[in-house]
GROMACS .gro file of C-alpha atoms in nm:
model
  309
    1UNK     CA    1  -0.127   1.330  -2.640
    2UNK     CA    2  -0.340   1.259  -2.334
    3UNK     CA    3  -0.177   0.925  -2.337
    4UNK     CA    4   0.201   1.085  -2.369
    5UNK     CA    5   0.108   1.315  -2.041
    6UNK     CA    6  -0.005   1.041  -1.841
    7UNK     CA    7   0.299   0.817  -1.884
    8UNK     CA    8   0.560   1.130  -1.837
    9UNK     CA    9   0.388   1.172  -1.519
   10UNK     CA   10   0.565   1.035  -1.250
   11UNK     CA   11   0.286   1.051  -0.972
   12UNK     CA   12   0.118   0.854  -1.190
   13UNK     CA   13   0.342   0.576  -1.191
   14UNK     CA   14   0.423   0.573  -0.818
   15UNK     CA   15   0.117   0.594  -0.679
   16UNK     CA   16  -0.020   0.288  -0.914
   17UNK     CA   17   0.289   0.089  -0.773
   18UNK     CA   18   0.210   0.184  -0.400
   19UNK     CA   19  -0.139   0.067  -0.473
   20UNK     CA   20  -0.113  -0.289  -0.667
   21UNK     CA   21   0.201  -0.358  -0.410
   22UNK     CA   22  -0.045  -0.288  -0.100
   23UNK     CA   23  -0.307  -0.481  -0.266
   24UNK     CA   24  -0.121  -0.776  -0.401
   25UNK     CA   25   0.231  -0.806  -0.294
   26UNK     CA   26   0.520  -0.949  -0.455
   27UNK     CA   27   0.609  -1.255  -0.270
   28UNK     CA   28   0.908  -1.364  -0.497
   29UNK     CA   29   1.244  -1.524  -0.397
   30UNK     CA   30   1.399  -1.370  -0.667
   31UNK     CA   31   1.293  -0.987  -0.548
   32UNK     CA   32   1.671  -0.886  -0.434
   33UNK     CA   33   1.801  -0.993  -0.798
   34UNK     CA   34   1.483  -0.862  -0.962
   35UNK     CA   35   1.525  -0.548  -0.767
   36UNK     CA   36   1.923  -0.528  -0.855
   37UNK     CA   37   1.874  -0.538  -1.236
   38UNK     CA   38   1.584  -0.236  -1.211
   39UNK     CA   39   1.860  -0.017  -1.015
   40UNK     CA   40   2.036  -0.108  -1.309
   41UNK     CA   41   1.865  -0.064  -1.606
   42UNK     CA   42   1.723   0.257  -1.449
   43UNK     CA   43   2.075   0.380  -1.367
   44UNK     CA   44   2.189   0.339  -1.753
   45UNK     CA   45   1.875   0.514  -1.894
   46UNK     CA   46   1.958   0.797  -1.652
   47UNK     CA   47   2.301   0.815  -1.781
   48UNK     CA   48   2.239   0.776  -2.109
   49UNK     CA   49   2.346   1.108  -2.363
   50UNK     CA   50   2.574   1.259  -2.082
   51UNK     CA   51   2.900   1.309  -2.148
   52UNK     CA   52   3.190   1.519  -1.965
   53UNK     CA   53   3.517   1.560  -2.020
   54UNK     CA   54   3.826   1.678  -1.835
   55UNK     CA   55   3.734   2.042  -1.833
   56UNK     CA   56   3.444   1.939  -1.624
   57UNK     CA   57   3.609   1.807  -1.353
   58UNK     CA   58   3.762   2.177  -1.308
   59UNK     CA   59   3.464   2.336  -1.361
   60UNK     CA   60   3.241   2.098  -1.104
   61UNK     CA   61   3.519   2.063  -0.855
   62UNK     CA   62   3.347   2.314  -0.590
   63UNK     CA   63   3.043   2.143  -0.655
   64UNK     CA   64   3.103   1.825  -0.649
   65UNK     CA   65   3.298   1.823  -0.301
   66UNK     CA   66   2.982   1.995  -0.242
   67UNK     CA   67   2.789   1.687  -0.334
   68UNK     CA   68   2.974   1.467  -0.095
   69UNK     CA   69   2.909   1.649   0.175
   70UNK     CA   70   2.562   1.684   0.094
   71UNK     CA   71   2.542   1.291   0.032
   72UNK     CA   72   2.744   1.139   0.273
   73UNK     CA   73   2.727   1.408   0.576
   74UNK     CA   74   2.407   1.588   0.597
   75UNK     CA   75   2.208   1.329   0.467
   76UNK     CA   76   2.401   1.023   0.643
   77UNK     CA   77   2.452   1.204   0.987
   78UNK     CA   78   2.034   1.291   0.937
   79UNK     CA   79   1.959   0.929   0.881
   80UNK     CA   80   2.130   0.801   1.186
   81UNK     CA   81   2.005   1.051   1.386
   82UNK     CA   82   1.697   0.940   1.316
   83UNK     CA   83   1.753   0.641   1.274
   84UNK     CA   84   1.892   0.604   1.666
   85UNK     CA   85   1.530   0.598   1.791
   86UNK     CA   86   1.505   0.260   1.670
   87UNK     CA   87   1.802   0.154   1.772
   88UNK     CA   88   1.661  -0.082   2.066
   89UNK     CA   89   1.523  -0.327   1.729
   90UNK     CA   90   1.813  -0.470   1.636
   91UNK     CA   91   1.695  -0.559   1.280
   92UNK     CA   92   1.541  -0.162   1.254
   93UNK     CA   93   1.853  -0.032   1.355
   94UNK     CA   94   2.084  -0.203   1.098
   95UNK     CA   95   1.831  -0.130   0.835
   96UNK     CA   96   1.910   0.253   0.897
   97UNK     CA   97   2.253   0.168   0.868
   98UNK     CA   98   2.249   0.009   0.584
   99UNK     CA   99   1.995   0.326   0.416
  100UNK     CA  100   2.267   0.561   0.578
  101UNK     CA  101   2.551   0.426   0.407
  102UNK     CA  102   2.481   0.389   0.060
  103UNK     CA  103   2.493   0.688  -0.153
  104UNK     CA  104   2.256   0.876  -0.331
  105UNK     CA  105   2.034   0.794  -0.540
  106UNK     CA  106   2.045   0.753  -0.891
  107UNK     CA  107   1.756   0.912  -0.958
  108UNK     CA  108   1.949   1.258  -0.881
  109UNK     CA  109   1.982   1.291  -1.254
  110UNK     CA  110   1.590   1.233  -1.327
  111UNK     CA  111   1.531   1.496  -1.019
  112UNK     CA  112   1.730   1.796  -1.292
  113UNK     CA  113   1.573   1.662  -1.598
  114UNK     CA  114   1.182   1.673  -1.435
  115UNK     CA  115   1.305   2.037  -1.192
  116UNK     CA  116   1.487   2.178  -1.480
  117UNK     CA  117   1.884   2.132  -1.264
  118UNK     CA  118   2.192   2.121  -1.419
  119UNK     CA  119   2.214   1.758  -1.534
  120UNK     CA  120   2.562   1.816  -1.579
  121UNK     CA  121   2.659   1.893  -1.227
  122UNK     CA  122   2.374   1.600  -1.117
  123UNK     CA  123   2.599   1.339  -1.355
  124UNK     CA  124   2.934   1.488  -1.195
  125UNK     CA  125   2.811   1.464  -0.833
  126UNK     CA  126   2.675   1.150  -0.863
  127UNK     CA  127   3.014   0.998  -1.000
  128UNK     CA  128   3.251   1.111  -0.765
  129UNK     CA  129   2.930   1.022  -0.454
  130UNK     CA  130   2.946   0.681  -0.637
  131UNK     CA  131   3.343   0.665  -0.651
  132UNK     CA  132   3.358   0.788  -0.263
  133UNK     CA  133   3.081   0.521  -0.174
  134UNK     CA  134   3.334   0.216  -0.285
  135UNK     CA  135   3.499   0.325   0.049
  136UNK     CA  136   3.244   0.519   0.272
  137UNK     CA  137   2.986   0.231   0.195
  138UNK     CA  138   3.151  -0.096   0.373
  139UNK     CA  139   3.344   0.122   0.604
  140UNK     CA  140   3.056   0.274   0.729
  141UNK     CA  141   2.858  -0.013   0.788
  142UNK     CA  142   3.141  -0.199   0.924
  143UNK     CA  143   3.213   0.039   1.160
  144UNK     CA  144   2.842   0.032   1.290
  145UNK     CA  145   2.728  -0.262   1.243
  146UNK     CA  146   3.091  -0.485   1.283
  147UNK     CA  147   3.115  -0.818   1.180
  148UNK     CA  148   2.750  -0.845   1.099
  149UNK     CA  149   2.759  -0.718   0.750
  150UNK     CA  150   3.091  -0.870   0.535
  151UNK     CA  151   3.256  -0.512   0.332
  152UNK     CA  152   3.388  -0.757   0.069
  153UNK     CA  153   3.013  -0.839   0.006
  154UNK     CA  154   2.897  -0.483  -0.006
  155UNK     CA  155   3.226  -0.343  -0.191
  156UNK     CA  156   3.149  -0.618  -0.448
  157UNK     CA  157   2.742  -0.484  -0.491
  158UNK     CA  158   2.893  -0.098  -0.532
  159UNK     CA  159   3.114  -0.189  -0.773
  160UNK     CA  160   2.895  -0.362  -0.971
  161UNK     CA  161   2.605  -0.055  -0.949
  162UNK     CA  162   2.914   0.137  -1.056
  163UNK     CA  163   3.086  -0.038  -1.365
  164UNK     CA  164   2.790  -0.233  -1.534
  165UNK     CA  165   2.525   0.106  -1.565
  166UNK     CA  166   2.877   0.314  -1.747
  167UNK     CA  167   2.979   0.014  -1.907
  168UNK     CA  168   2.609   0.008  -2.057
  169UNK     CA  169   2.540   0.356  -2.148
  170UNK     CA  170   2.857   0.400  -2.415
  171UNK     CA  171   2.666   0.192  -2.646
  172UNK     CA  172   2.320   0.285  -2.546
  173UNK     CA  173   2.410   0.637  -2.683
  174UNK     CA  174   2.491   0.455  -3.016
  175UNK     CA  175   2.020   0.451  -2.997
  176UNK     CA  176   2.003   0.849  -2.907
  177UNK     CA  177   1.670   0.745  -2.739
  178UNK     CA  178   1.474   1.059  -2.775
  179UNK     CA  179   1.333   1.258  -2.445
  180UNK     CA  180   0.993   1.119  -2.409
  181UNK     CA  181   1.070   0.773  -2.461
  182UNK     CA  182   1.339   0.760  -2.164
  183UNK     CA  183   1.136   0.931  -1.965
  184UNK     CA  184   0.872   0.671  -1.964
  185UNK     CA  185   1.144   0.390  -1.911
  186UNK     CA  186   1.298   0.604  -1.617
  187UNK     CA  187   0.903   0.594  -1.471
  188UNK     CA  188   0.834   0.237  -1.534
  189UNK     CA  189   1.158   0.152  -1.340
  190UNK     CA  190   1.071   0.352  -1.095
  191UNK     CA  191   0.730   0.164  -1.104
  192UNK     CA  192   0.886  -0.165  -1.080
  193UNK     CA  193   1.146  -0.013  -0.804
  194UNK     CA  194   0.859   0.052  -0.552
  195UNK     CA  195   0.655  -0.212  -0.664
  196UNK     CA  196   0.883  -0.493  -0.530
  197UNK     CA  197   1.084  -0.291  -0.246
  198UNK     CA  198   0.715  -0.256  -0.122
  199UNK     CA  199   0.552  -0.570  -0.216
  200UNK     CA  200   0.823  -0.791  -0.121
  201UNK     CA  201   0.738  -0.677   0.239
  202UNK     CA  202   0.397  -0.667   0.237
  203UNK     CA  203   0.330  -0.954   0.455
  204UNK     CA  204   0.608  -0.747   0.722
  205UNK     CA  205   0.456  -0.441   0.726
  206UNK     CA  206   0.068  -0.590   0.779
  207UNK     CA  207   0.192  -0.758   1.090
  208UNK     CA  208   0.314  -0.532   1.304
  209UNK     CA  209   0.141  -0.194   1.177
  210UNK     CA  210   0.271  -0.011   1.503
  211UNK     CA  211   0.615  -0.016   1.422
  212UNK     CA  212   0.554   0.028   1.020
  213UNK     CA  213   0.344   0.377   1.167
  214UNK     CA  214   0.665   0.486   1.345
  215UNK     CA  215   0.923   0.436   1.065
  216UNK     CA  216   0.685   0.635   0.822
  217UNK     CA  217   0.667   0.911   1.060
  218UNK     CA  218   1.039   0.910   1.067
  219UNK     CA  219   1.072   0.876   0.739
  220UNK     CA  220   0.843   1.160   0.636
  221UNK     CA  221   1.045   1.382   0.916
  222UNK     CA  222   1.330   1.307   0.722
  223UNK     CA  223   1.269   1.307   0.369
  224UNK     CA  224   0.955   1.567   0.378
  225UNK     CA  225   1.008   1.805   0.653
  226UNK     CA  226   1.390   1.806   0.582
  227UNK     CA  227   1.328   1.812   0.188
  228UNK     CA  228   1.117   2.096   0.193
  229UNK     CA  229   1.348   2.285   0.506
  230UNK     CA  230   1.614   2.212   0.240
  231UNK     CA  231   1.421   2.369  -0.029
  232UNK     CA  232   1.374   2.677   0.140
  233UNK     CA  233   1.682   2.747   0.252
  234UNK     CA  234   1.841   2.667  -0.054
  235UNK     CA  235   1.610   2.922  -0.229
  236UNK     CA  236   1.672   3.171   0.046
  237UNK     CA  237   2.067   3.189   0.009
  238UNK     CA  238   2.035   3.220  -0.360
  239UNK     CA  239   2.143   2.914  -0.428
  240UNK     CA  240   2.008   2.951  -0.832
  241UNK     CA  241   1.772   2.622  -0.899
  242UNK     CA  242   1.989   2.470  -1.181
  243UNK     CA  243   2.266   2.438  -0.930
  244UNK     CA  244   2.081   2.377  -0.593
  245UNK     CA  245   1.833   2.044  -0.694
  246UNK     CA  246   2.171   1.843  -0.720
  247UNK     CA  247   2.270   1.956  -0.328
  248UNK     CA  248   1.880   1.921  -0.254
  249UNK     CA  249   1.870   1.563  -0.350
  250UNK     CA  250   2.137   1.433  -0.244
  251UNK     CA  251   2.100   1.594   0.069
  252UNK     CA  252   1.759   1.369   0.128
  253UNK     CA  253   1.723   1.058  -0.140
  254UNK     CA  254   1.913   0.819  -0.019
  255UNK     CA  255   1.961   0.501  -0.280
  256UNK     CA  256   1.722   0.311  -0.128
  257UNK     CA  257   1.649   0.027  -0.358
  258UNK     CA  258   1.971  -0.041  -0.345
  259UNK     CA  259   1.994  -0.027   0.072
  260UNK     CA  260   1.644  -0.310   0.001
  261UNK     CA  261   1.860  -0.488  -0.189
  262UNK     CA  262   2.195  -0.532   0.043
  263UNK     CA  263   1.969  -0.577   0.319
  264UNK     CA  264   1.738  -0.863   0.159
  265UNK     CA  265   2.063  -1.054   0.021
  266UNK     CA  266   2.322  -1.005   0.320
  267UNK     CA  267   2.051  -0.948   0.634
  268UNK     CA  268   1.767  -1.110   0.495
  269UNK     CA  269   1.752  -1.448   0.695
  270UNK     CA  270   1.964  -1.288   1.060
  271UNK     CA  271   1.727  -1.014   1.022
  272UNK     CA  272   1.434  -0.997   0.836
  273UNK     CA  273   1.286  -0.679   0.966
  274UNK     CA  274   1.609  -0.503   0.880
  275UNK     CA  275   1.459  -0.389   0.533
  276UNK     CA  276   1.147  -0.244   0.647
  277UNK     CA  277   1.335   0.173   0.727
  278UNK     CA  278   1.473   0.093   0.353
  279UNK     CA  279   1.137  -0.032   0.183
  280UNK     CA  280   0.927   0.224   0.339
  281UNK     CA  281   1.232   0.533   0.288
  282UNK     CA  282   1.186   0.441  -0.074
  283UNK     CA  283   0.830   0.485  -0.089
  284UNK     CA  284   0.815   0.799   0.117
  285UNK     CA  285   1.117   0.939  -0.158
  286UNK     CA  286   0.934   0.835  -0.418
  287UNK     CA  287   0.621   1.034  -0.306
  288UNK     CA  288   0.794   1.322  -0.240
  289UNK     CA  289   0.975   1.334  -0.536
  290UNK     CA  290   0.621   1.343  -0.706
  291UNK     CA  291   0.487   1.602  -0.495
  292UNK     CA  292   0.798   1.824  -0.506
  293UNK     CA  293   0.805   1.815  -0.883
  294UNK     CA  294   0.466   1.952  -0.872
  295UNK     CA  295   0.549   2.228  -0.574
  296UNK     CA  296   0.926   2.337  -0.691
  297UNK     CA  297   0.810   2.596  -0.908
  298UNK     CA  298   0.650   2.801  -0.638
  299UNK     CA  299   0.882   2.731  -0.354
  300UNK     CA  300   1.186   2.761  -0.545
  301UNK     CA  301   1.122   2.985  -0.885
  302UNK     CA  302   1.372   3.010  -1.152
  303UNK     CA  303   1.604   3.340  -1.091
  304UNK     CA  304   1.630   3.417  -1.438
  305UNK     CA  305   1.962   3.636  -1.525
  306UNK     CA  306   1.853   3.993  -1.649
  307UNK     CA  307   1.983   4.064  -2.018
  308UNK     CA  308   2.240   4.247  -2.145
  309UNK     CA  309   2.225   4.532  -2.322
   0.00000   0.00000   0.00000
């Protein structure tokens, strides 16, 4: 049972990854694909056992135009604000563009399984974020960035984050995978997701330790301080938990592996440094998605509905 614990716990997991990527790297020219088939596989197991139907859509409209704005204009407008202090680096400044314009996580859905959300209204948000992000994605970036990033080339990597995970999780339901088990696949992709975002750019990030001290400062303003701010205030207007960790999340947890992976294959050799905001967002998430499982319960307590009589 001691055993079970461990590998449900996603501290666990991240931390270890932080550690062995630190320590050894991952120095592999396959890291972008490697790192595309994790977002993947992760994104199926996440998906798999929902289903929603057309009465969903009516019921999750508020909240999933909700989501959007949470997504792609509180969390997007945050990261470019912050994001603008760098903008004398060239490469550091299209690597927040790139983390600003893709959409939210997918790890959204394992934030309401761990925090006890509506998984429901984290499935529905996160489809219509993805279906917007076909759009918002390469116009985004080619608004900011021009003709240095090709939208053909980033439409094509949304769509295929899109179809391939839905396409993959009618028959995975065909398994019913029991709880535990996905949970420990959902960890050990998130393992593997930090592992190479982070190890890949080891060799980066020992270099110049100045500028890798800056853009975790920034990073933690934006992801922590924010997360937490969000949190609060969330908790303050009565937003009810179930409801709120789906706004929460997507209004701080951007999808960066995927952001390392679009910025490895389409700015990898014009600029090199542009991954570094991504790889080092992704960590920071990833820690504080570990420490706010652990803290939710205090700062946010379930409002439980009284009974009636």
């Amino acid at each position: 049972m001691a055993l079970i614990r461990w590998l449900c716990d996603v501290k666990v997991w991240v931390f270890s990854a932080i550690i062995l990527a630190l320590l050894f790297g991952f120095d592999h020219p396959s890291s972008a694909d490697l790192m595309v088939i994790v977002l993947i596989v992760q994104m199926t197991l996440a998906l798999d056992g929902l289903v929603f139907s057309r009465g969903d859509l009516k019921t999750y409209s508020k909240d999933m135009a909700l989501s959007l704005i949470a997504c792609f204009m509180v969390n997007t407008i945050l990261t470019l604000a912050i994001g603008s202090f760098f903008i004398g680096d060239t490469d550091l400044w299209y690597g927040w563009v790139m983390l600003a314009s893709v959409p939210c996580a997918v790890s959204v859905i394992t934030a309401a399984l761990y925090m006890r959300g509506d998984v429901k209204l984290a499935m529905m948000g996160l489809t219509i974020v993805y279906v917007a992000s076909l759009a918002v994605t390469p116009l985004l970036t080619y608004f900011l960035l021009g003709e240095a990033v090709n939208p053909l080339e980033l439409f094509k990597y949304i769509v295929l984050f899109i179809a391939i995970p839905f396409g993959l999780c009618i028959p995975l339901r065909k398994l019913r995978l029991p709880h535990t088990p996905k949970v420990i696949g959902i960890n050990i992709f998130m393992f593997l997701m930090v592992f190479i975002a982070l190890g890949s750019r080891r060799d980066y990030m020992f270099s110049d330790p100045g500028v890798v001290m800056w853009i975790l400062v920034a990073s933690f303003v934006r992801v922590f301080v924010f997360g937490f701010l969000m949190m609060f205030l969330l908790s303050r207007i009565k937003v009810t938990r179930d409801r709120g960790i789906t706004f929460l999340m997507m209004s701080c947890w951007k999808n960066s592996g995927l952001s390392v992976s679009l910025c490895i294959i389409i700015l990898g050799i014009s600029h090199p440094q542009a991954v570094l905001p991504c790889a080092i967002s992704l960590v920071v998430e990833s820690v504080w998605f570990a420490v706010a499982t652990g803290l939710v319960d205090r700062i946010w307590p379930v409002i439980r509905e009284p009974s009636q009589s």
